[in-house]
XYZ file of C-alpha atoms in Angstrom:
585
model
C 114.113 56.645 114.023
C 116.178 55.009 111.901
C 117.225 56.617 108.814
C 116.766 54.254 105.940
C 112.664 54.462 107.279
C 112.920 57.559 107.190
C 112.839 60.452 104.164
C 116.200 61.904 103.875
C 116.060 63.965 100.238
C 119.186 66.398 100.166
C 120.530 68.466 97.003
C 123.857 69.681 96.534
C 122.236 73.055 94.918
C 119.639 75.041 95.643
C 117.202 76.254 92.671
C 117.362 79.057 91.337
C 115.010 81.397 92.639
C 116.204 80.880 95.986
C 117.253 84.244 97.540
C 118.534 84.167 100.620
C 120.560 81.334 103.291
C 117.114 80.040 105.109
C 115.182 79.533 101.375
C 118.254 78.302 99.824
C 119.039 75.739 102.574
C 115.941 74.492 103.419
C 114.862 73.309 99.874
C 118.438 71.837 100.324
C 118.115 69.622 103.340
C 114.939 68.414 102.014
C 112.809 70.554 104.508
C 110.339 72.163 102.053
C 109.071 71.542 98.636
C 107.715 74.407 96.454
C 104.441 73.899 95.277
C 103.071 77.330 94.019
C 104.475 80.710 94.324
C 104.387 81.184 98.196
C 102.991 78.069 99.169
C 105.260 75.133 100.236
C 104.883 71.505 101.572
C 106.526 70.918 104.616
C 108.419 67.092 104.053
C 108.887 65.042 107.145
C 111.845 66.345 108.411
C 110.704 70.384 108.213
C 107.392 68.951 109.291
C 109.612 67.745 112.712
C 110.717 71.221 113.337
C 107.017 72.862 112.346
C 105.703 70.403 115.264
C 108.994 71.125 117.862
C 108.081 74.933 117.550
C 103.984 74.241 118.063
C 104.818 72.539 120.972
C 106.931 74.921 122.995
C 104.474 77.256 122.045
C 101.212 75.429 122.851
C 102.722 74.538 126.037
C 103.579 77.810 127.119
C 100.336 79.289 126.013
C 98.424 76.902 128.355
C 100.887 77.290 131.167
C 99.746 81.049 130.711
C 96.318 80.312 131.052
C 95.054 80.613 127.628
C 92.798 77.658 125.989
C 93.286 76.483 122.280
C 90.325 76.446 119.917
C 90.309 75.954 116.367
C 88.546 78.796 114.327
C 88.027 78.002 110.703
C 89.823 79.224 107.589
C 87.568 80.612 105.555
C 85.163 82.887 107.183
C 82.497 85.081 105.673
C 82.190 88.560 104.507
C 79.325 89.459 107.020
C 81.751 89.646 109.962
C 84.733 91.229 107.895
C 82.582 93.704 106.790
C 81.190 94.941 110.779
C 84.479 95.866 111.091
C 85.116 97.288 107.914
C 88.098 95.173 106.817
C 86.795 93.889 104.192
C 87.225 96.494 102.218
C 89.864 97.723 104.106
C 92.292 95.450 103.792
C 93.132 95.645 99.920
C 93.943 92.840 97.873
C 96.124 90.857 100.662
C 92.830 89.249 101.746
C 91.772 86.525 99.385
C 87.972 86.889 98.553
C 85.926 84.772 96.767
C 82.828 83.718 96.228
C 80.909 79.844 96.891
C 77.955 78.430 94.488
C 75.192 80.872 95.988
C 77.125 83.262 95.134
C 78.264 84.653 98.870
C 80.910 86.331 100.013
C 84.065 84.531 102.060
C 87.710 85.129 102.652
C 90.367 83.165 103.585
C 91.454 84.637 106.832
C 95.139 86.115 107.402
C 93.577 87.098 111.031
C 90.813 86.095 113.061
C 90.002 89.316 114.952
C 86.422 89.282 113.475
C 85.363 85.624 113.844
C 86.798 85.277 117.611
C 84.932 88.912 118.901
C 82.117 87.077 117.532
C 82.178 84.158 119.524
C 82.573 86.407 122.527
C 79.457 88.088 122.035
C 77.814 85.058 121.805
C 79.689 83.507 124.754
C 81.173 85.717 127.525
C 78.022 87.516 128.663
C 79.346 88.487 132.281
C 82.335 90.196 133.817
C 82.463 87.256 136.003
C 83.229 85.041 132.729
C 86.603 86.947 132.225
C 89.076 87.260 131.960
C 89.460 85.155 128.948
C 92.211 84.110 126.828
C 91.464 82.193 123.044
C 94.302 80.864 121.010
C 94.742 78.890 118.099
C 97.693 77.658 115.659
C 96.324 77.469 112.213
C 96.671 77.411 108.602
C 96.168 81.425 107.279
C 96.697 82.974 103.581
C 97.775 86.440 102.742
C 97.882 87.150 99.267
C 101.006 88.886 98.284
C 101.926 90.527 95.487
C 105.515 89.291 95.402
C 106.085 85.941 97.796
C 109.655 85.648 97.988
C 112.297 84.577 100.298
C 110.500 80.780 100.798
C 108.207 80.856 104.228
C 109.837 84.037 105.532
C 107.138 85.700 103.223
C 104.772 83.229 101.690
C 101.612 83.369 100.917
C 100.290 80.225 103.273
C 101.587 79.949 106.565
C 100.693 79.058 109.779
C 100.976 81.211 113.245
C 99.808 80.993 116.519
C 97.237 83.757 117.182
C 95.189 84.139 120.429
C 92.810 87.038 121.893
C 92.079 88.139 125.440
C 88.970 89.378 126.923
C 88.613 91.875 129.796
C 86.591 94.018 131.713
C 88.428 96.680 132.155
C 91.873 98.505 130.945
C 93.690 97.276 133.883
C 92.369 94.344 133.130
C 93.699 94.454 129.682
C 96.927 95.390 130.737
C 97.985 92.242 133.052
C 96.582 89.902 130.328
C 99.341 91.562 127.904
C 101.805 91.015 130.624
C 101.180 87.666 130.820
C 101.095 87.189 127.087
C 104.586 89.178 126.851
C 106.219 86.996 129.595
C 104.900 83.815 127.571
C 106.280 85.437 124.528
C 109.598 85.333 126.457
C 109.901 82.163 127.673
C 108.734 80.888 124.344
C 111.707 82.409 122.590
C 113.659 81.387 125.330
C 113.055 77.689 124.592
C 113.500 78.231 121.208
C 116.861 78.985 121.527
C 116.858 82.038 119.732
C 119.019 85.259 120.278
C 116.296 87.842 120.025
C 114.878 91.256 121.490
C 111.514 92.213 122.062
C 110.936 95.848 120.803
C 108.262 98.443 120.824
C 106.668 98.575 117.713
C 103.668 100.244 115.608
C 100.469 98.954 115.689
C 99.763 98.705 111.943
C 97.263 97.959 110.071
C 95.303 95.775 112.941
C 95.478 98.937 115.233
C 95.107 99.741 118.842
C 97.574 101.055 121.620
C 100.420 98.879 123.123
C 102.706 96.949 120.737
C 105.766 95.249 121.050
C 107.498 92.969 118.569
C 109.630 89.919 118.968
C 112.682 90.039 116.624
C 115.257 87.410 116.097
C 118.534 88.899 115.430
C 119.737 88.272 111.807
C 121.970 90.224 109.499
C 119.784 89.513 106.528
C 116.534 90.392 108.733
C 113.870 93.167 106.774
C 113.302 94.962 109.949
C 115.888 97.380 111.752
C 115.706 97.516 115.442
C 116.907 99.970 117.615
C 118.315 99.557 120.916
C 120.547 101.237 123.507
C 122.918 98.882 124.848
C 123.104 100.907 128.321
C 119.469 100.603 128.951
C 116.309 98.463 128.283
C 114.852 100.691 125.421
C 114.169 98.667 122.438
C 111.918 100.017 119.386
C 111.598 99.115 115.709
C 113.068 101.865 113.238
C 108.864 103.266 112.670
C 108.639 103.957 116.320
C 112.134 104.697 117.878
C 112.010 108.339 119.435
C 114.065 110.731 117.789
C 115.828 113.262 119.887
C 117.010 116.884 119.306
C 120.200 116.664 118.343
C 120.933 120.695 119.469
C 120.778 121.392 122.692
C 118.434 124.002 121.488
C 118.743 127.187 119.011
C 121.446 129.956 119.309
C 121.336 133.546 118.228
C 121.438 133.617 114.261
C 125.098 134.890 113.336
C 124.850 135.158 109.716
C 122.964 137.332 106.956
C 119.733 135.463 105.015
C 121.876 135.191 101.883
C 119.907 133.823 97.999
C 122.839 131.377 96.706
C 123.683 130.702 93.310
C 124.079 126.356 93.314
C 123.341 125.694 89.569
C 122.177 122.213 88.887
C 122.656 121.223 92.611
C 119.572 119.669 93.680
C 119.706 117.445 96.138
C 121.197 118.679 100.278
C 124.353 116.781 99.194
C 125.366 118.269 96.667
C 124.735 121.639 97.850
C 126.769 120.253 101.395
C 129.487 119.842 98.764
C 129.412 122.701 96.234
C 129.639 124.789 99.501
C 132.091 123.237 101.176
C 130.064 122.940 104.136
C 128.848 119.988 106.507
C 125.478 118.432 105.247
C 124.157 118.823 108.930
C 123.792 122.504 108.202
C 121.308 121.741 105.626
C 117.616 121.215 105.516
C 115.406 118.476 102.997
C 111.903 119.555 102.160
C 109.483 117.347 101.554
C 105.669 118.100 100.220
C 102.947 116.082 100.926
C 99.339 116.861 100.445
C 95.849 115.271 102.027
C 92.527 115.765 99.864
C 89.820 117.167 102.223
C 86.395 116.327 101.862
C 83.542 118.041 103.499
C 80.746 117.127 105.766
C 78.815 115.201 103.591
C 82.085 113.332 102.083
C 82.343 115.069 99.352
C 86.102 116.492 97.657
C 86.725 119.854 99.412
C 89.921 121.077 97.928
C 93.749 119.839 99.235
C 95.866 121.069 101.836
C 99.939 121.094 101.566
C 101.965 120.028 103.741
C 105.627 120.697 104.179
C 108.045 118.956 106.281
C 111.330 119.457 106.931
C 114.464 117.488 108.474
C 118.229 118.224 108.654
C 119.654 117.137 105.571
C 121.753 113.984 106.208
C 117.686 112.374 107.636
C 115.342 110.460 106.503
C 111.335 110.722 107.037
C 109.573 108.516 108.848
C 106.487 108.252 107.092
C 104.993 106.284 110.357
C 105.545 109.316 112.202
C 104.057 111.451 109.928
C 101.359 109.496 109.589
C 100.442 110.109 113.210
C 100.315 113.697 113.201
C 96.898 115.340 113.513
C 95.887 116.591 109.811
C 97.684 113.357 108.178
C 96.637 110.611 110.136
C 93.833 109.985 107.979
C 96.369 109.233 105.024
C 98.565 111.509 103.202
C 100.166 110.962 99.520
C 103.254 112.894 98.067
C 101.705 115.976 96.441
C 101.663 116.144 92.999
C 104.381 118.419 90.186
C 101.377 120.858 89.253
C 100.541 121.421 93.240
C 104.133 122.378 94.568
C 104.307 124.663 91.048
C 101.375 125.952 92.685
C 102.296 126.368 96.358
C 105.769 127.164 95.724
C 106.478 128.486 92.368
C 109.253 126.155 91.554
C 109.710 122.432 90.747
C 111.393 119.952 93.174
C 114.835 120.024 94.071
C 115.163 123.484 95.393
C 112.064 123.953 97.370
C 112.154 125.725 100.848
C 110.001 127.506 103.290
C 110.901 130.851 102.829
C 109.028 132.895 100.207
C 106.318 130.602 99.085
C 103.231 131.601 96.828
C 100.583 129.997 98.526
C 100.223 128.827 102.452
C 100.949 125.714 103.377
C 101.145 123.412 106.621
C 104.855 123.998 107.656
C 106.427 120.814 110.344
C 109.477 121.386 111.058
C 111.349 117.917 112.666
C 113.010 118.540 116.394
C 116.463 119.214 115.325
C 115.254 121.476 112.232
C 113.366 123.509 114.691
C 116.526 124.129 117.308
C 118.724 124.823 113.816
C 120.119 128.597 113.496
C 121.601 129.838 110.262
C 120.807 126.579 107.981
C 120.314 126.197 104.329
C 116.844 125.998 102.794
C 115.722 126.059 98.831
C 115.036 129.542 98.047
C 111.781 128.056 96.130
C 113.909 129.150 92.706
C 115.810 126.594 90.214
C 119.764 126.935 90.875
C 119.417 128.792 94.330
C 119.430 128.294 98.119
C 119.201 130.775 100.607
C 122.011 130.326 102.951
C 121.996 131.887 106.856
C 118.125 131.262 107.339
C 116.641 131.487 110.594
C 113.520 131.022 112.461
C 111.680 133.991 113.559
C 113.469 136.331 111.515
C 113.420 135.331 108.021
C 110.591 133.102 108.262
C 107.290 132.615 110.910
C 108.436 129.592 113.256
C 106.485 125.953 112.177
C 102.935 125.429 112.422
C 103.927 122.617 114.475
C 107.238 120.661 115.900
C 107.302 116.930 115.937
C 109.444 113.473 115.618
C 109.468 112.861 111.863
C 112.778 111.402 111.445
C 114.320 107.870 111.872
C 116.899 107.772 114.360
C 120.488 106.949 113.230
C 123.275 105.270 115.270
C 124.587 106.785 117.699
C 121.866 109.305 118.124
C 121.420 110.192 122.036
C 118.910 107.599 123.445
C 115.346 108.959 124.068
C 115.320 107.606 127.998
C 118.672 109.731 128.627
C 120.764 106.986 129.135
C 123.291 106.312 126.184
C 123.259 106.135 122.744
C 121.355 104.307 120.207
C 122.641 101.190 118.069
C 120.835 99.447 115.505
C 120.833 95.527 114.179
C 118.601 94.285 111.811
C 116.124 91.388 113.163
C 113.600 89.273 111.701
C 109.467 89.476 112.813
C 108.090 86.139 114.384
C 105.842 87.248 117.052
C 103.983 90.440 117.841
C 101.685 91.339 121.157
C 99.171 93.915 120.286
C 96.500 95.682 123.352
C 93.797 96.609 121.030
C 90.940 98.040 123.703
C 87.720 98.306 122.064
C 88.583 98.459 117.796
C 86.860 95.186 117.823
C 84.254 95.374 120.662
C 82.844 98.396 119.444
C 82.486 98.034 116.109
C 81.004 94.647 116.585
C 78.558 95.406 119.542
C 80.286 92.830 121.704
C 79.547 93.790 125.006
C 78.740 91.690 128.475
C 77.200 92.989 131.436
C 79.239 94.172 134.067
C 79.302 94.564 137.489
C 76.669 97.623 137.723
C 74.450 95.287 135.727
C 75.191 97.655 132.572
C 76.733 96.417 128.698
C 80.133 97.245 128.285
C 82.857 96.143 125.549
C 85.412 94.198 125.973
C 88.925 95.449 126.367
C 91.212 92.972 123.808
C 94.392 92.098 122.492
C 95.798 90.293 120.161
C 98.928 88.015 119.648
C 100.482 86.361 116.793
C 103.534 83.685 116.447
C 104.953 83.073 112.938
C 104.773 79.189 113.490
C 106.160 78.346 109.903
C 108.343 81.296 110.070
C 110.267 80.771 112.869
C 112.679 78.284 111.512
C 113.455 80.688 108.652
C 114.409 83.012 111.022
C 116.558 80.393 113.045
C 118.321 79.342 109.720
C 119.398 83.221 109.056
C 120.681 82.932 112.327
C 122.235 79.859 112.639
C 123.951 78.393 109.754
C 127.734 78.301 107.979
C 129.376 77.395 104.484
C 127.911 73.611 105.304
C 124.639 74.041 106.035
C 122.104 74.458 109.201
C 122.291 74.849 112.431
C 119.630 74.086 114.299
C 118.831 75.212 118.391
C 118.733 71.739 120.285
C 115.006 72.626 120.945
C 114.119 72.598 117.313
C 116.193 70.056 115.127
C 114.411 67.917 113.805
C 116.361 65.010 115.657
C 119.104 66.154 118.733
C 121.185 63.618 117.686
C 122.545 61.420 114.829
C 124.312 58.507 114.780
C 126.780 57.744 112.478
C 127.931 54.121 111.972
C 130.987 53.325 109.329
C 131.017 50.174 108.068
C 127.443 49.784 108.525
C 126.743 46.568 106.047
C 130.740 45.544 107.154
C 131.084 45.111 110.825
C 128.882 43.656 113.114
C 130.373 45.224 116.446
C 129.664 48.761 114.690
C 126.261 48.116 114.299
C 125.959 46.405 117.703
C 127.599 49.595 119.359
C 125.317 51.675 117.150
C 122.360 50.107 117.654
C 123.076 49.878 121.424
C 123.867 53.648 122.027
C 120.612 54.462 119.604
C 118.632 52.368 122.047
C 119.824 54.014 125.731
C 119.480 57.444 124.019
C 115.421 56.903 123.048
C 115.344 55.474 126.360
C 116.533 58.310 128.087
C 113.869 60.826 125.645
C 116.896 61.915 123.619
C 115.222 62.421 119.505
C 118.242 60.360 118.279
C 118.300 59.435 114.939
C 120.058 56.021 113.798
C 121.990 56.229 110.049
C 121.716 53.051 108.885
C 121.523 54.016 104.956
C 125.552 52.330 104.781
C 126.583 55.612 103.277
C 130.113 56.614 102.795
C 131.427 58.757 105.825
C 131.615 61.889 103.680
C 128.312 61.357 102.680
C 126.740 60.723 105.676
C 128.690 63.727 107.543
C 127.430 65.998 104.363
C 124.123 65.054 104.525
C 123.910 66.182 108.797
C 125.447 68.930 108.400
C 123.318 70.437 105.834
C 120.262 68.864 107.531
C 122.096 70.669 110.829
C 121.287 67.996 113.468
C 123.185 69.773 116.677
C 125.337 66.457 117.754
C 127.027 63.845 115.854
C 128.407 60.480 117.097
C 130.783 58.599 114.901
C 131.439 54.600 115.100
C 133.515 52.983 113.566
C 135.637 49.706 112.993
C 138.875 51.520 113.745
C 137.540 53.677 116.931
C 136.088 50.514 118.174
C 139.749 48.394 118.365
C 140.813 51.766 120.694
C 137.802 51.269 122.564
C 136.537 54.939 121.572
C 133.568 56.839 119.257
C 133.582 60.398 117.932
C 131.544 63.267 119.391
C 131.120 66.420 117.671
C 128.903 68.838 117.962
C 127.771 71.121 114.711
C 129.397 74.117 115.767
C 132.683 72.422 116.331
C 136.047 72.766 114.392
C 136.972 68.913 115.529
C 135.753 65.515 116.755
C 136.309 64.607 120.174
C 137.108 61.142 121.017
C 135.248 59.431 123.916
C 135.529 56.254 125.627
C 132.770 53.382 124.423
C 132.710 52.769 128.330
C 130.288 54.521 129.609
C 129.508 56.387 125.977
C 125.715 56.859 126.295
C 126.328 58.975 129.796
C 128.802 60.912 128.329
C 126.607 61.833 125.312
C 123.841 62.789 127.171
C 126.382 64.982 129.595
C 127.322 66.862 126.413
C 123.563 67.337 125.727
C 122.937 68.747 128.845
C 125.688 70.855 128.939
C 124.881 72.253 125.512
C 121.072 72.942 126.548
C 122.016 74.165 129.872
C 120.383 71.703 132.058
């Protein structure tokens, strides 16, 4: 490719409602154009990248066995609405209606539309396994796109589906698909970690997540750097912290702490550590009885050491709130416990209520609780004495660094990361609710055990940016750039032996399946180096007039500090060594 036929469109700012380093640089280097909120078009040379990334993965997913169909966009209310997502799903999905007046959606997933082609199709064990994937177009309608293609609106991912007859079954075809997820990300040239993660709003079982590591990344990951465990922040174990509870040695004591509402401040007013304290926090769920119909509310209150935070994932597991919870209302904790936020406690309450205490809270002795009246705690509180041990003991926290690691074998440390892929085993959600069964062995219908896996195709090279860039611009993984290599003649228009030399070492690099890219635009030097840079093409070779006379070029790679002069004997091998160094061939 030669750059003046090509579309190189930089800008030396970035608008204004660019946010963060992968936006800001992308619209930059002429990647993306905005076209709506959310919704971009990819120019030729983001387009290059979109196309590097499908092909790794497409390769990889047929190397695994799986087989590429194309399942359409917008897919019709009937199916959505077996499953119950339709109405499920809230305003995210795009509905709308055609001229007679039916029902469609423009699909984010394609759970419904794929389970349906397996009922039609697989109708014997001896048809599976089975493995369908496609990379397509998808729309999510979010209430605040931001942050360019790292949250748009359209996108386009990679999501496939496996079929089995059985759970073992199920489990080797998520194997597979997590290995492929790993040598996909591999390729890429990505630093990232696969985690265990929630299941979300798709559902099922087994989960893990595929995060590239990125300061500015939305998601925190946890880790322990002495052993494999890896979760996301919603599903990372929390741990006791006490090796379990000691004999109270203090007196149940009410505590004046006027105007001190919050565990810090009483930490503070009472010159003690905020570890000694405990947070209560009320939630309610509104019953209904058998035939659906509003049977009163039940309150909930849960408690962690004061210097944690909730996980509202957890909680949302537990048996009582798993079919949704909401924060309970002013006039219902007046109720339950005679007092307004801020100094609420278990001890003394007016009415019952569903008491959780988190691990740590539970093996606590002598902590600090509201005393359920404004301007006091009670101080010295202990289970079993001044107040009936929790209805139940669970993992409602987040972990923290440094908290002891779940598997017993260090401590925890967290990074923040970025979502592009995510491996779901779903069993039978689908199969079930959709009657998609084959006949098995015994000659009898059973459903089929799935999963699901997704690839952010268009989000992916956000993610690399927020890994890879500096002050001048991107840096792309070999794998990805749009081209591996640019050439960089000086004097183009001027000297005939540059653009001889040029042209020459453009040629044996094409040759040799290198995606070199020849500037021949006669830019200025600065210009031309500017332009790369912030375009982040991985290797640079400089010719020029003066160079030439030594008999030498100018290699530099983007990560770099300085040019390295080689010899024009023998210059083509020696860029392609430095190619295969930096790839690791």
């Amino acid at each position: 490719m030669r750059a003046s036929q090509y579309f190189v469109s930089t800008l030396k700012e970035a608008p204004s409602d660019a946010e963060i380093a992968s936006h800001k640089l992308m619209l930059r280097a002429g990647l993306i154009r905005k076209v709506a909120a959310g919704i971009y078009t990819y120019m030729p040379m983001g387009l290059r990248v979109i196309r590097k990334v499908e092909n790794i993965v497409r390769e990889e997913m047929d190397r695994a066995g799986a087989m590429e169909l194309a399942m359409p966009m917008v897919q019709p209310a009937e199916l959505w609405q077996e499953t119950g997502r339709w109405d499920k799903m809230g305003e995210e999905l795009l509905r709308f209606k055609d001229r007679h007046a039916r029902d469609f959606a423009l699909q984010p997933t394609s759970e419904e539309v794929v389970t349906d082609i397996a009922r039609q199709e697989l109708k014997s064990y001896r048809q599976l396994p089975k493995n369908f994937y496609q990379i397509q177009t998808k729309f999510r309608d979010e209430r605040r796109p931001r942050f360019g293609v790292m949250r748009g609106r359209e996108f386009t991912m990679k999501d496939a589906y496996s079929f089995d007859r059985d759970v073992e079954g199920a489990g080797r075809s998520y194997d597979i698909m997590y290995a492929a997820y790993s040598r996909i990300f591999d390729r890429l040239g990505l630093a990232y970690r696969a985690v265990a993660a929630d299941t979300g709003a798709i559902g099922g079982d087994r989960s893990h997540e595929f995060q590239v590591i990125a300061d500015t990344g939305e998601d925190a990951i946890v880790y322990c750097p002495q052993s494999d465990y890896a979760a996301n922040i919603e599903l990372a174990e929390a741990v006791s912290l006490l090796a379990g509870r000691v004999a109270p040695a203090a007196a149940l004591t009410r505590t004046p702490t006027p105007g001190k509402a919050t565990c810090a401040d009483v930490a503070a007013l009472l010159g003690v550590p905020l570890e000694t304290t405990v947070k209560s926090l009320v939630l309610a769920t509104d019953d209904v009885d058998e035939k659906g119909q509003p049977a009163g509310v039940t309150v909930w209150l849960l408690l962690v050491r004061g210097d944690h935070d909730l996980n509202e994932v957890k909680a949302g597991k537990l048996e009582g709130l798993k079919n949704g919870f909401r924060f309970a209302t002013e006039a219902e904790i007046v109720e339950h416990f005679g007092c307004k936020p801020g100094y609420l406690g278990p001890i003394g309450l007016k009415k019952p209520v569903k008491v959780i205490a988190d691990r740590t809270v539970a093996d606590m002795a002598d902590f600090i609780c509201g005393a359920n009246e404004a301007d006091f705690h009670f101080t010295g509180a202990n289970w079993g004495r001044d107040l009936p041990e929790p209805d139940l003991i669970a993992d409602l926290r987040n972990v923290v660094e440094g908290d002891p690691s779940p598997d017993g074998k260090g401590t925890l440390a967290i990074q923040r990361g970025i979502e592009v892929g995510h491996v779901f085993y779903l069993g039978t959600k689908y199969s079930k609710a959709m009657n998609a069964t084959f006949l098995d062995e015994d000659g009898r219908p059973k459903p089929f055990e799935m999963g699901c896996y997704g690839i952010g195709i268009t989000r992916i090279p956000g993610a690399a940016i927020e890994q890879n860039h500096d002050e001048r611009g991107i840096i792309w993984p070999d794998a990805i750039a749009p081209f591996q290599v640019v050439i960089c003649p000086v004097g183009w228009s001027r000297s005939e032996a540059v653009r001889d030399t040029a042209t020459a070492l453009y040629e044996t690099l094409r040759a040799a399946g290198v995606d070199a890219i020849l500037d021949d635009r006669d830019e200025r030097p600065g210009v031309m180096f500017a332009d790369w840079e912030l375009i982040g093409v991985p290797h640079r070779v400089t010719i020029g007039d003066r160079g030439l006379k030594e008999g030498q070029a100018e290699y530099q790679g983007r990560r770099d500090a300085e040019a390295a002069r080689i010899a024009i004997d023998g210059l083509a091998d020696a860029v392609l060594a430095r190619l295969g160094a930096r790839r690791g061939l």
